[in-house]
């Protein structure tokens, strides 16, 4: 297969690229390296089955050419994560919405299957647990920038479903706190990246609020399994899937676990949300996916236990991340 991965130099994108090349696909990556990192794909640059274009998905002429060339598109390029959108709200909304419009416009022109990467942030601050894919979304005021991430990905999903209604083969995955090798403090999986770096460098682990908020941390190999199944199975067409572990972990417990696994002398330090993000930030206290639909339609669920995934991530951080700073 010939596959285009937008955002293929990013944390999740580059793992997807590894997997696709490993099984013999020919892969094109378009990534402008704003949040992606050339280090993530450097090992493939000499591979004849790998083609990298350092450019934006907003370059329509490029996307027209790329999408005509390939059989299928994995659209992962986006301003990812609440933090980036809070720092640069305008760029976040525009890249996510315009980029997705362009990808679907050309996928429709050449009739190519598209997998759209979306996010658990879609559900907002709903208190109905676990989150089922067709549940109502609950978002805060437009004065609070964090909701623009959810809003922009929501529009992306509307675009995807609109093309799906026209018959285009489309599916969507909603990632829940993916972590693993190549996590980047500035990007996705940031609490895991922050805590590991802090633990390895003897800094206090900055726990926001009381640390009782929880997340379902999903190891990247599981994230990729879910992505590929949703991108390929006929049963996935026209459908959004949660891709997340169902083991809930409080942030304070995550900090303690990382301290134990790194054998660190650091300690947790509680900091207020105001201190961490500035005023008017709203955190979501809990995020739990229902994996029923993925079990039924993809015959799959995440398998990696948090402790095992963290050991692998810590090992990678020791070898790569901390030494490069
Ligand atoms: N968090 C924290 N300390 C940090 C970074 C994040 O306590 O240094 C918290 C954050 O406030 C949130 C959770 O960890 O409650 C997960 O944050 P992350 O940015 O990793 O992802 P999110 O789920 O918020 O998108």
GROMACS .gro file of N, CA and C in nm, residues 34-35 79-89 92 184 186-188:
model
   54
   34UNK      N    1   0.655   2.169   1.319
   34UNK     CA    2   0.628   2.267   1.425
   34UNK      C    3   0.621   2.194   1.560
   35UNK      N    4   0.541   2.089   1.566
   35UNK     CA    5   0.544   2.007   1.688
   35UNK      C    6   0.610   1.873   1.661
   79UNK      N    7  -0.257   2.102   1.531
   79UNK     CA    8  -0.203   2.163   1.652
   79UNK      C    9  -0.264   2.079   1.763
   80UNK      N   10  -0.179   1.995   1.822
   80UNK     CA   11  -0.229   1.890   1.911
   80UNK      C   12  -0.220   1.932   2.057
   81UNK      N   13  -0.325   1.907   2.129
   81UNK     CA   14  -0.318   1.922   2.274
   81UNK      C   15  -0.364   2.058   2.321
   82UNK      N   16  -0.424   2.054   2.437
   82UNK     CA   17  -0.480   2.175   2.498
   82UNK      C   18  -0.374   2.283   2.516
   83UNK      N   19  -0.254   2.242   2.557
   83UNK     CA   20  -0.151   2.339   2.591
   83UNK      C   21  -0.114   2.427   2.472
   84UNK      N   22  -0.094   2.365   2.355
   84UNK     CA   23  -0.058   2.444   2.236
   84UNK      C   24  -0.169   2.542   2.199
   85UNK      N   25  -0.291   2.497   2.213
   85UNK     CA   26  -0.403   2.581   2.174
   85UNK      C   27  -0.420   2.697   2.272
   86UNK      N   28  -0.392   2.671   2.398
   86UNK     CA   29  -0.402   2.778   2.498
   86UNK      C   30  -0.295   2.884   2.470
   87UNK      N   31  -0.176   2.839   2.431
   87UNK     CA   32  -0.067   2.933   2.404
   87UNK      C   33  -0.092   3.010   2.274
   88UNK      N   34  -0.144   2.943   2.173
   88UNK     CA   35  -0.163   3.007   2.042
   88UNK      C   36  -0.301   2.970   1.986
   89UNK      N   37  -0.406   3.030   2.041
   89UNK     CA   38  -0.542   2.985   2.008
   89UNK      C   39  -0.579   3.000   1.861
   92UNK      N   40  -0.409   2.738   1.637
   92UNK     CA   41  -0.465   2.606   1.666
   92UNK      C   42  -0.593   2.582   1.591
  184UNK      N   43   0.701   1.405   2.409
  184UNK     CA   44   0.770   1.533   2.408
  184UNK      C   45   0.700   1.619   2.513
  186UNK      N   46   0.665   1.922   2.535
  186UNK     CA   47   0.586   2.032   2.480
  186UNK      C   48   0.462   1.982   2.409
  187UNK      N   49   0.456   1.855   2.382
  187UNK     CA   50   0.349   1.805   2.299
  187UNK      C   51   0.254   1.712   2.371
  188UNK      N   52   0.212   1.612   2.299
  188UNK     CA   53   0.113   1.520   2.350
  188UNK      C   54   0.175   1.432   2.459
   0.00000   0.00000   0.00000
